Amino acid sequence: MELLRNISQQPTNSNRMYEPNQPGSCELRRKRTEDHGHAPAEMSKIITDPATGKCYCRGKVLGKGGFAKCYEMTDLSTSKVYAAKIIPHTRVSKPHQREKIDREIELHRVLHHKHIVHFYHHFEDKDNIYILLEYCSRRSLAHILKARKVLTEPEVRYYLRQIVSGLKYLHEQEILHRDLKLGNFFVSESMELKVGDFGLAAKLEPAGNRRKTICGTPNYLSPEVLNKQGHGCESDVWALGCVMYTMLLGRPPFETTNLKETYRCIREARYALPSSLSPQAKQLISSLLAKTPEDRPHLDHILRHDFFSQGFVPERLPASCCHSAPEFHVSSPAKSFFKKAAAALFGGKRDKVKYYETLSDVRPCYLTPPSFSSPQDGRPPSPSAGRPVAPATEGLPPTTRDTIRLIVRGSLGSCSSSSECLEDSTTGSVAETITSVLRGCLENMPKADDIPNGTECSNLQWVTKWVDYSNKYGFGYQLSDHIVGVLFNNGTHMSLLADKKTVHYYAELGQCSVFSTSDVPEHFVGQVTVLKYFAHYMEENLMDGGDLVSQPDTHMPRLYLLQWLKSDRALMMLFNDGTFQVNFYHDHTKIILCTQREEYMLTYINEERVSSTFRLSSLLTSGCPADLRQRMEYSLNMLLQRCN
């Protein structure tokens, strides 16, 4: 009963919601009577500010709360429209009630941010207190969700980015919102989101002196608030997880038929994640709704999550999104041009390159072993004449040494460079070469507890950023030397060099056309425009995935993508020169296999984005820890599954 009493007695609590039937409101409503039981006097249509003499015309009701109503209100001298929160004095007659209104005004009036509802002015007369706020003509996310039932993932990314931006600003001002929910996210005429309603907001207190009052909307309360452990920034992050879940599924995560059961689910962090959600959405929701506050991500880290980096985020939304699901196109001022470009590019019969959106549970399974003999069978192969043995194999028995050499170097044949070897090759032969090398290493590598000493890797090229937009155009990526490439859905490839002036076009493996961005052949205009869009998007929105850098190449790009493959755990990319990269979603680790100076090198980028490079011959002699071996095994199996 104490818990119910604390929630219901907040003067600007969830009872003051502006939204109709918001999912997750689960409001604790009580019937209120007017002072002395009398009905309020009819409010005047024209309201005058006693201090300034300004007159306002009161319009339609925008929303209702427990202690206030929100009206559309127009300044008669300027015609500017506001959202006016009007609180009758009779509703805040007790000192503690008035203190809460004053605190809301003092906190809100100093806030200035594009994703925070702007506070303009406040005044009072003998009947009411008036707070003039920014007018958001599209109302709130609660209204939008009521009309839409659920939102698409790109829309959720769009709204969450703006919520996080506003919330980060609040936390930097040491202000907790404490009532984040769909009804408190207002949408402007231009579809910009604004965080509003600071009736429960409070200054952040030191950990030992935090507010322990249970307040907010029941379905969005965090476990620590329910357990009276106090409010911190982590409680707002928890509410953000509830908001994300509600937008994607149309109902809050802890909604049940009774409040007691809802609170039990919250305390246990027990909720369902339907299979309809993408793996990235599930991962982000799980981290936001971590039971322990310290396990939830900081706001700075949320937008770096794979849910944002691996999915399309629209730059703007049309107003039609308020009532119907959008059709997303590449964001550009020339939308009609993109439609024409896409039609010219992919119209008629589409000869799509093979790519895979998901790969079910990939388990370690090895095919026929490589054609060389194993060290244990006593029949070592004959070493190729004239080939020096890698330094890491000096001092080993001849049998082991020869096997290592064949694994890490022999598969390149007699070519002077890998590109020469692949000139007349196919994607399949490149993959087979990498498969043989990786499988041979795993089958002969001993177990070890520590990572061996690394080596320097000169100017390694690898993918630092990527975007999957294959539902419309193709797969884009940025290399460490700042070259941007796109493998289009029709199987062709374009690279934009680091100088942003030169384009290399590959109709098929080994056949390249070069032209300037200032003189694009007419039939390539559509693809070059899409290529530039990918480059701009990754530059503006994505961060690099590691600490390895390369020198820009303004002449001939060495690398271009042949094939890519996504599973529920990782992204695999295979390049023309045999470079092979796998990015793991859950911890952002990466492995890169490439050749340098006729020797295979393996680079591992850990969770902290710090890289280590090893000769494959070193791993064969000294082994590697289980976590790196598991990633290598998973990568091999992605290769084996790529054509299934």
XYZ file of C-alpha atoms in Angstrom:
644
model
C 0.000 0.000 0.000
C 2.893 2.349 0.722
C 4.172 1.799 -2.798
C 0.756 2.571 -4.333
C 0.413 5.619 -2.135
C 3.814 7.031 -3.109
C 3.091 6.719 -6.808
C -0.420 8.086 -6.729
C 0.506 11.080 -4.586
C 3.042 12.546 -7.015
C 1.355 15.736 -8.288
C 2.805 15.407 -11.797
C 2.997 11.636 -12.005
C 2.012 9.201 -14.740
C -1.577 10.155 -13.967
C -0.865 13.418 -15.777
C -0.169 11.650 -19.077
C -1.082 13.450 -22.271
C -1.414 10.314 -24.329
C -4.559 8.221 -24.892
C -4.321 4.598 -23.813
C -0.554 4.520 -23.963
C 0.841 0.958 -23.973
C 2.404 0.355 -20.609
C 0.696 3.166 -18.794
C -0.906 0.786 -16.289
C -1.842 4.006 -14.521
C -2.748 4.094 -10.872
C -5.738 6.381 -11.197
C -7.802 7.789 -8.406
C -10.814 9.993 -8.450
C -9.997 13.519 -7.416
C -12.463 16.081 -6.172
C -12.123 19.812 -6.410
C -11.361 21.989 -3.425
C -14.302 21.747 -0.989
C -16.057 19.448 -3.480
C -17.063 22.314 -5.793
C -16.672 22.202 -9.581
C -14.023 24.604 -10.977
C -15.091 27.896 -12.471
C -15.216 28.033 -16.267
C -11.775 29.048 -17.539
C -11.688 32.143 -19.708
C -10.903 31.866 -23.414
C -8.661 34.925 -23.262
C -5.925 34.754 -20.646
C -3.818 37.735 -19.650
C -0.363 37.662 -18.108
C -0.697 40.097 -15.173
C 3.002 40.979 -15.267
C 3.391 41.757 -18.992
C -0.187 42.455 -20.072
C 0.187 39.975 -22.930
C -3.011 38.227 -23.996
C -3.310 34.615 -25.069
C -6.186 32.706 -26.638
C -6.778 29.283 -25.126
C -7.472 26.602 -27.742
C -8.136 22.869 -27.768
C -7.065 20.437 -25.059
C -3.857 18.613 -25.977
C -3.732 16.314 -22.971
C -4.695 15.750 -19.388
C -2.798 14.850 -16.255
C -3.683 14.312 -12.644
C -3.156 17.937 -11.637
C -3.007 19.809 -14.934
C -4.363 20.078 -18.443
C -2.343 20.999 -21.500
C -3.928 23.369 -24.028
C -2.999 24.848 -27.347
C -2.492 28.553 -26.604
C -1.844 31.412 -29.064
C -0.091 34.687 -28.338
C -2.535 37.234 -29.771
C 0.221 39.785 -30.471
C 2.497 37.470 -32.459
C 0.209 34.525 -33.398
C 2.850 32.167 -32.003
C 1.342 28.901 -30.805
C 2.438 27.280 -27.521
C 1.562 24.174 -25.580
C 0.362 25.606 -22.266
C 0.354 23.513 -19.135
C -2.334 24.998 -16.876
C -2.406 24.023 -13.180
C -5.270 25.292 -11.011
C -4.139 26.711 -7.681
C -6.716 24.459 -6.005
C -4.749 21.415 -7.185
C -1.488 22.556 -5.588
C -2.796 24.141 -2.424
C -0.503 22.152 -0.099
C 3.074 23.414 0.317
C 4.749 20.212 -0.884
C 2.559 20.209 -4.017
C 3.498 23.788 -4.883
C 7.160 22.993 -4.247
C 7.035 20.269 -6.886
C 5.638 22.653 -9.502
C 8.280 25.252 -8.649
C 11.008 22.615 -8.918
C 9.728 21.512 -12.345
C 9.818 25.127 -13.561
C 13.316 25.773 -12.180
C 14.747 22.600 -13.757
C 13.064 23.004 -17.131
C 13.540 26.726 -17.751
C 17.362 26.455 -18.018
C 17.375 23.578 -20.515
C 18.291 24.378 -24.119
C 18.676 21.442 -26.520
C 17.157 20.559 -29.887
C 15.717 17.307 -28.503
C 14.276 18.820 -25.313
C 10.863 20.526 -25.339
C 11.686 24.228 -25.081
C 10.502 26.178 -22.038
C 9.377 29.707 -23.014
C 7.653 31.420 -20.125
C 5.543 30.965 -17.028
C 3.136 33.190 -15.133
C 0.132 32.928 -12.859
C -3.094 34.714 -12.064
C -5.535 34.321 -9.199
C -6.842 31.004 -10.610
C -4.012 29.150 -12.333
C -0.326 28.647 -12.996
C 0.567 28.762 -16.728
C 3.683 27.149 -18.232
C 4.260 27.977 -21.929
C 6.145 25.236 -23.781
C 7.198 24.405 -27.323
C 4.217 23.264 -29.374
C 4.691 19.846 -31.015
C 1.997 19.475 -33.646
C 2.527 15.713 -34.203
C 1.696 15.096 -30.545
C 3.606 12.193 -28.929
C 5.078 8.773 -29.723
C 2.174 7.320 -27.744
C -0.282 8.744 -30.279
C 1.844 7.449 -33.165
C 2.102 3.969 -31.671
C -1.621 3.886 -30.989
C -2.244 4.470 -34.698
C 0.566 2.209 -35.911
C 0.524 -0.643 -33.314
C 4.261 -1.285 -33.897
C 7.138 0.640 -35.484
C 9.807 -0.583 -37.891
C 13.422 -0.942 -36.758
C 14.671 2.019 -38.871
C 12.041 4.247 -37.223
C 13.042 3.009 -33.778
C 16.681 3.807 -34.548
C 15.641 7.267 -35.739
C 13.688 8.055 -32.570
C 16.146 6.425 -30.156
C 19.074 8.437 -31.516
C 17.213 11.631 -30.703
C 16.053 10.410 -27.288
C 19.616 9.431 -26.373
C 20.865 12.834 -27.538
C 18.362 14.665 -25.334
C 18.883 12.322 -22.400
C 22.653 12.652 -22.602
C 22.241 16.421 -22.366
C 20.010 16.040 -19.291
C 22.489 13.750 -17.548
C 25.330 16.161 -18.333
C 23.278 18.796 -16.493
C 22.980 16.256 -13.631
C 19.229 15.947 -14.150
C 17.339 12.650 -14.055
C 14.083 12.564 -16.010
C 12.558 9.679 -13.973
C 9.470 9.340 -16.192
C 10.655 8.350 -19.663
C 7.766 6.842 -21.626
C 6.184 7.173 -25.046
C 3.748 9.866 -23.906
C 6.627 12.120 -22.831
C 8.356 12.047 -26.219
C 6.756 14.756 -28.319
C 7.065 15.067 -32.091
C 7.366 18.383 -33.923
C 5.915 19.382 -37.283
C 9.192 18.316 -38.950
C 9.115 14.916 -37.172
C 11.866 15.824 -34.699
C 11.540 14.207 -31.304
C 11.563 16.278 -28.114
C 11.845 14.906 -24.571
C 9.310 16.660 -22.349
C 7.276 16.670 -19.110
C 9.706 17.298 -16.264
C 7.164 16.907 -13.480
C 9.149 14.078 -11.887
C 12.629 15.259 -12.891
C 15.199 15.677 -10.140
C 18.827 16.632 -9.671
C 21.233 13.703 -9.544
C 22.406 13.119 -5.983
C 25.572 11.316 -4.773
C 25.204 7.537 -4.598
C 24.757 7.468 -0.831
C 22.143 10.193 -0.819
C 19.915 9.303 -3.763
C 16.160 9.767 -3.809
C 14.397 6.555 -2.850
C 10.831 7.628 -3.627
C 9.035 5.191 -5.910
C 7.650 7.339 -8.706
C 7.081 7.054 -12.421
C 4.976 4.890 -14.703
C 4.718 1.379 -13.214
C 5.636 -0.562 -16.369
C 8.814 1.505 -16.806
C 10.146 1.427 -13.238
C 13.579 -0.125 -12.764
C 14.373 -2.869 -10.215
C 16.503 -0.534 -8.088
C 13.696 2.036 -7.882
C 11.195 -0.631 -6.836
C 13.669 -1.914 -4.260
C 14.167 1.645 -2.938
C 17.862 1.646 -3.773
C 17.631 5.109 -5.269
C 17.507 6.804 -8.673
C 20.578 7.107 -10.861
C 21.234 7.618 -14.564
C 20.939 3.848 -14.944
C 17.216 4.062 -14.115
C 16.646 6.310 -17.118
C 18.622 3.820 -19.269
C 16.345 1.007 -18.037
C 13.281 3.059 -19.043
C 14.897 3.555 -22.444
C 14.996 -0.241 -22.836
C 11.281 -0.412 -22.007
C 10.585 2.320 -24.566
C 12.560 0.516 -27.296
C 10.771 -2.761 -26.568
C 7.368 -1.059 -26.618
C 7.998 0.662 -29.949
C 9.069 -2.588 -31.613
C 6.407 -4.880 -30.155
C 3.486 -2.615 -29.290
C 3.476 -3.490 -25.589
C 5.888 -2.941 -22.707
C 8.178 -5.793 -21.621
C 6.748 -6.292 -18.137
C 3.054 -5.803 -18.785
C 0.832 -8.314 -16.962
C -2.768 -8.496 -15.812
C -1.974 -7.191 -12.326
C 0.460 -4.743 -10.828
C 1.917 -7.159 -8.275
C 2.978 -9.586 -11.004
C 4.373 -6.718 -13.091
C 6.590 -5.664 -10.194
C 7.729 -9.252 -9.671
C 8.752 -9.474 -13.340
C 10.612 -6.172 -13.102
C 12.521 -7.196 -9.974
C 13.558 -10.451 -11.695
C 14.164 -8.711 -15.056
C 11.916 -11.390 -16.552
C 10.451 -10.691 -19.984
C 10.123 -12.352 -23.400
C 12.116 -11.524 -26.543
C 10.048 -12.733 -29.517
C 11.794 -14.241 -32.536
C 10.367 -11.430 -34.690
C 13.050 -9.108 -33.305
C 16.421 -8.942 -35.049
C 19.434 -10.370 -33.148
C 20.852 -6.860 -32.804
C 17.598 -5.503 -31.333
C 17.485 -8.380 -28.843
C 21.080 -7.744 -27.793
C 20.525 -4.039 -27.208
C 17.269 -4.553 -25.279
C 18.957 -7.188 -23.108
C 21.783 -4.814 -22.235
C 19.437 -1.904 -21.476
C 17.246 -4.122 -19.284
C 20.125 -5.645 -17.342
C 18.975 -6.365 -13.791
C 22.089 -4.845 -12.234
C 22.349 -1.085 -12.941
C 26.133 -1.224 -13.429
C 25.684 -3.732 -16.285
C 23.635 -1.338 -18.398
C 25.462 0.581 -21.141
C 26.366 4.242 -20.844
C 24.528 6.541 -23.227
C 27.778 7.101 -25.160
C 27.941 3.388 -25.947
C 24.333 2.836 -26.967
C 24.613 4.461 -30.393
C 27.750 2.402 -31.129
C 25.773 -0.804 -30.712
C 25.317 -3.101 -33.709
C 21.600 -2.293 -33.703
C 22.579 1.163 -35.001
C 25.845 0.464 -36.856
C 24.510 -2.520 -38.799
C 21.088 -1.157 -39.697
C 19.675 1.640 -41.806
C 18.929 4.872 -39.912
C 16.825 7.385 -41.873
C 17.967 11.001 -41.735
C 14.327 12.123 -41.534
C 10.856 10.610 -41.470
C 7.808 11.668 -43.478
C 4.716 12.835 -41.592
C 2.865 9.811 -42.993
C 4.801 7.713 -40.438
C 2.353 9.012 -37.831
C -0.343 6.730 -39.234
C 1.273 4.257 -41.676
C 4.548 2.350 -42.080
C 7.088 4.168 -44.274
C 8.800 2.952 -47.422
C 12.447 3.783 -46.945
C 14.591 5.150 -49.732
C 18.148 6.430 -49.716
C 18.061 9.753 -47.930
C 18.919 12.540 -50.340
C 17.439 15.822 -51.498
C 17.050 14.218 -54.924
C 14.721 11.393 -53.940
C 13.194 11.151 -57.407
C 16.680 10.838 -58.865
C 17.446 7.884 -56.621
C 14.247 6.169 -57.733
C 15.283 6.610 -61.361
C 18.847 5.524 -60.600
C 17.623 2.396 -58.860
C 15.295 1.567 -61.737
C 18.086 2.029 -64.278
C 20.505 0.097 -62.113
C 18.424 -2.889 -61.110
C 15.367 -2.707 -63.388
C 14.129 -5.729 -65.291
C 15.780 -9.074 -64.629
C 18.071 -8.752 -61.638
C 21.206 -10.848 -61.667
C 21.880 -10.594 -57.927
C 25.160 -11.644 -56.417
C 24.679 -14.348 -53.795
C 24.443 -12.988 -50.313
C 22.845 -14.340 -47.185
C 20.957 -12.469 -44.494
C 21.149 -15.165 -41.838
C 23.057 -18.344 -41.211
C 21.609 -20.734 -38.663
C 23.705 -22.316 -35.935
C 27.146 -22.834 -37.470
C 29.015 -25.592 -35.677
C 32.634 -26.686 -36.140
C 32.700 -29.296 -38.914
C 35.671 -30.009 -41.153
C 35.545 -31.284 -44.712
C 38.222 -33.365 -46.427
C 41.627 -32.436 -45.011
C 44.198 -30.612 -47.180
C 46.247 -32.548 -49.688
C 49.476 -32.457 -47.674
C 50.501 -35.171 -45.222
C 50.244 -34.577 -41.507
C 53.363 -34.484 -39.323
C 52.297 -37.618 -37.513
C 52.103 -39.970 -40.483
C 55.864 -40.134 -41.068
C 55.623 -39.239 -44.781
C 56.511 -35.564 -45.093
C 55.979 -33.965 -48.489
C 58.968 -32.768 -50.480
C 59.728 -29.099 -49.937
C 59.520 -26.858 -52.990
C 62.919 -25.855 -54.295
C 64.186 -22.385 -53.694
C 61.697 -21.428 -50.977
C 63.158 -20.160 -47.712
C 61.647 -21.462 -44.507
C 59.908 -18.863 -42.305
C 62.039 -17.773 -39.346
C 59.452 -19.080 -36.864
C 60.134 -22.652 -38.058
C 63.903 -22.643 -37.529
C 65.051 -25.430 -35.241
C 61.967 -27.598 -35.780
C 62.174 -31.137 -37.145
C 62.043 -31.218 -40.995
C 58.647 -32.948 -41.004
C 56.915 -30.254 -38.947
C 58.744 -27.457 -40.722
C 57.690 -28.606 -44.186
C 54.062 -29.025 -43.160
C 53.936 -25.524 -41.681
C 55.465 -24.074 -44.839
C 52.884 -25.733 -47.044
C 50.018 -24.606 -44.849
C 51.001 -20.968 -44.590
C 52.652 -20.387 -47.965
C 52.371 -23.295 -50.341
C 48.777 -22.645 -51.395
C 49.793 -19.450 -53.222
C 51.448 -21.545 -55.888
C 54.208 -20.001 -57.959
C 52.652 -16.550 -58.414
C 54.785 -13.552 -57.558
C 51.730 -11.896 -56.011
C 48.294 -12.972 -54.892
C 46.606 -10.547 -57.298
C 48.433 -12.095 -60.245
C 47.332 -15.542 -59.097
C 43.694 -14.401 -58.845
C 43.558 -12.426 -62.090
C 41.764 -15.219 -63.969
C 40.321 -16.797 -60.863
C 36.832 -16.896 -59.328
C 35.316 -16.162 -55.954
C 35.161 -19.900 -55.354
C 38.891 -20.484 -55.851
C 39.784 -17.590 -53.558
C 37.538 -19.037 -50.856
C 38.934 -22.538 -51.362
C 42.471 -21.241 -50.876
C 41.582 -19.482 -47.616
C 39.567 -22.498 -46.448
C 42.528 -24.816 -47.010
C 44.932 -22.511 -45.157
C 42.640 -21.907 -42.177
C 41.607 -25.538 -41.877
C 45.184 -26.759 -42.082
C 46.220 -24.365 -39.326
C 43.399 -25.434 -36.993
C 44.034 -29.156 -37.520
C 47.747 -28.862 -36.726
C 47.854 -26.062 -34.146
C 48.545 -27.097 -30.526
C 46.497 -25.826 -27.602
C 47.873 -22.914 -25.591
C 46.806 -20.613 -22.783
C 48.505 -17.414 -23.917
C 48.573 -15.452 -27.133
C 52.068 -15.629 -28.685
C 54.150 -12.544 -29.253
C 52.845 -10.465 -32.135
C 54.728 -9.046 -35.089
C 54.511 -5.866 -37.110
C 52.192 -5.871 -40.096
C 53.055 -3.294 -42.731
C 50.097 -1.333 -44.037
C 47.405 -3.964 -43.496
C 44.154 -3.161 -45.292
C 40.960 -4.133 -43.499
C 37.316 -3.071 -43.186
C 36.850 -0.396 -40.506
C 33.170 0.434 -41.219
C 30.354 -1.263 -43.098
C 26.675 -0.836 -43.994
C 24.267 -3.511 -45.181
C 21.777 -1.854 -47.523
C 21.255 -4.943 -49.669
C 17.487 -4.695 -49.431
C 17.818 -1.919 -52.026
C 21.326 -1.291 -53.376
C 24.111 -3.420 -51.959
C 26.787 -3.779 -49.285
C 29.085 -0.838 -48.526
C 32.322 -0.710 -46.573
C 35.253 1.576 -45.771
C 38.820 0.283 -45.678
C 41.515 1.394 -43.272
C 43.142 3.456 -46.060
C 39.833 5.367 -46.468
C 38.859 3.751 -49.769
C 35.096 3.155 -49.864
C 33.656 0.232 -51.797
C 30.184 -1.008 -52.677
C 29.346 -4.510 -53.888
C 26.077 -3.876 -55.693
C 23.193 -6.326 -55.802
C 23.809 -6.923 -59.510
C 27.308 -8.296 -58.806
C 29.328 -5.264 -59.929
C 31.691 -3.380 -57.637
C 32.810 0.241 -57.309
C 35.596 1.778 -55.235
C 35.923 5.474 -54.383
C 39.563 6.278 -53.679
C 40.697 8.240 -50.636
C 41.051 11.414 -52.730
C 37.245 11.261 -53.314
C 37.968 12.081 -56.983
C 38.620 8.694 -58.587
C 36.313 5.708 -59.097
C 37.334 2.159 -60.001
C 34.583 0.002 -61.489
C 34.772 -3.798 -61.656
C 32.246 -5.527 -63.897
C 33.904 -8.844 -63.013
C 37.019 -10.114 -61.271
C 40.184 -8.557 -62.683
C 38.464 -6.217 -65.176
C 38.687 -2.592 -64.068
C 37.509 0.722 -65.518
C 38.741 4.014 -64.042
C 37.080 7.434 -64.293
C 36.866 10.718 -62.395
C 33.938 11.743 -60.205
C 33.840 14.971 -62.220
C 33.404 13.075 -65.500
C 31.193 10.071 -64.748
C 29.968 8.069 -67.778
C 26.218 8.500 -68.094
C 25.404 4.817 -67.475
C 27.372 4.904 -64.183
C 25.782 8.049 -62.704
C 23.265 6.096 -60.583
C 25.869 3.781 -59.048
C 28.347 6.586 -58.366
C 25.618 8.552 -56.569
C 24.863 5.547 -54.357
C 28.607 5.028 -53.766
C 28.949 8.640 -52.603
C 25.940 8.231 -50.322
C 27.529 5.199 -48.639
C 30.798 7.122 -48.204
C 29.028 10.120 -46.648
C 26.863 7.979 -44.374
C 29.784 5.996 -42.957
C 31.898 9.116 -42.493
C 29.147 10.926 -40.588
C 27.597 8.111 -38.569
C 30.017 5.223 -37.942
C 33.172 4.892 -35.887
C 36.274 2.879 -36.760
C 36.387 -0.659 -35.429
C 40.026 -0.808 -34.314
C 43.401 0.881 -33.891
C 45.092 -0.313 -37.110
C 45.590 2.399 -39.712
C 46.818 2.237 -43.322
C 48.361 4.769 -45.645
C 45.839 6.106 -48.197
C 46.237 4.658 -51.698
C 45.503 7.253 -54.381
C 46.508 5.036 -57.282
C 45.277 1.477 -57.693
C 43.165 -0.034 -54.895
C 44.510 -3.413 -53.895
C 41.315 -4.665 -52.284
C 37.751 -5.020 -53.445
C 34.993 -7.191 -52.028
C 34.076 -10.469 -53.725
C 31.516 -11.851 -51.313
C 30.003 -11.273 -47.894
C 27.945 -13.401 -45.576
C 26.048 -12.660 -42.344
C 25.165 -15.148 -39.627
C 23.436 -14.515 -36.330
C 26.869 -14.075 -34.716
C 29.216 -12.569 -37.273
C 29.856 -10.902 -40.628
C 32.295 -12.512 -43.088
C 33.977 -10.602 -45.943
C 36.144 -12.131 -48.670
C 38.337 -9.973 -50.919
C 39.963 -10.371 -54.315
C 43.532 -10.716 -53.007
C 42.570 -13.422 -50.503
C 42.132 -11.111 -47.511
C 39.487 -12.631 -45.255
C 37.819 -10.723 -42.389
C 35.218 -11.778 -39.821
C 33.550 -9.305 -37.415
C 31.818 -10.741 -34.340
C 28.750 -8.785 -33.256
C 28.488 -9.448 -29.516
C 31.921 -8.229 -28.437
C 33.119 -6.349 -31.556
C 36.175 -8.599 -31.941
C 37.570 -9.221 -35.436
C 40.003 -11.556 -37.160
C 41.729 -10.703 -40.433
C 43.709 -13.224 -42.497
C 45.916 -11.847 -45.273
C 49.246 -12.395 -47.033
C 52.311 -10.197 -46.700
C 55.724 -10.965 -48.193
C 54.445 -14.384 -49.328
C 53.433 -15.341 -45.789
C 50.029 -15.600 -44.173
C 49.381 -13.212 -41.278
C 46.477 -13.310 -38.828
C 45.388 -10.112 -37.049
C 43.116 -10.222 -33.999
C 41.313 -7.047 -32.837
C 40.028 -7.491 -29.291
C 37.024 -6.000 -27.443
C 39.002 -2.849 -26.653
C 39.711 -2.335 -30.398
C 43.396 -3.118 -29.831
C 45.054 -5.232 -32.521
C 47.723 -7.958 -32.472
C 49.209 -9.545 -35.600
C 50.787 -13.018 -35.793
C 52.495 -15.068 -38.442
C 50.365 -18.124 -39.048
C 53.554 -20.150 -38.733
C 53.943 -18.826 -35.155
C 50.431 -19.955 -34.248
C 51.165 -23.383 -35.711
C 54.171 -23.849 -33.469
C 53.001 -22.143 -30.271
C 49.201 -22.391 -30.509
C 46.699 -19.798 -29.282
C 44.117 -19.446 -26.479
C 40.707 -21.108 -26.725
C 38.795 -17.875 -27.430
C 40.877 -17.061 -30.516
C 40.738 -20.681 -31.702
C 36.939 -20.665 -31.372
C 36.727 -17.546 -33.511
C 38.969 -19.134 -36.122
C 36.807 -22.280 -36.127
C 33.628 -20.253 -36.494
C 35.204 -18.268 -39.347
C 36.198 -21.459 -41.119
C 32.679 -22.799 -40.859
C 31.257 -19.600 -42.322
C 33.542 -20.194 -45.290
C 32.384 -23.794 -45.577
C 28.745 -22.729 -45.400
C 29.005 -19.801 -47.814
C 27.620 -21.691 -50.823
C 25.146 -23.920 -48.996
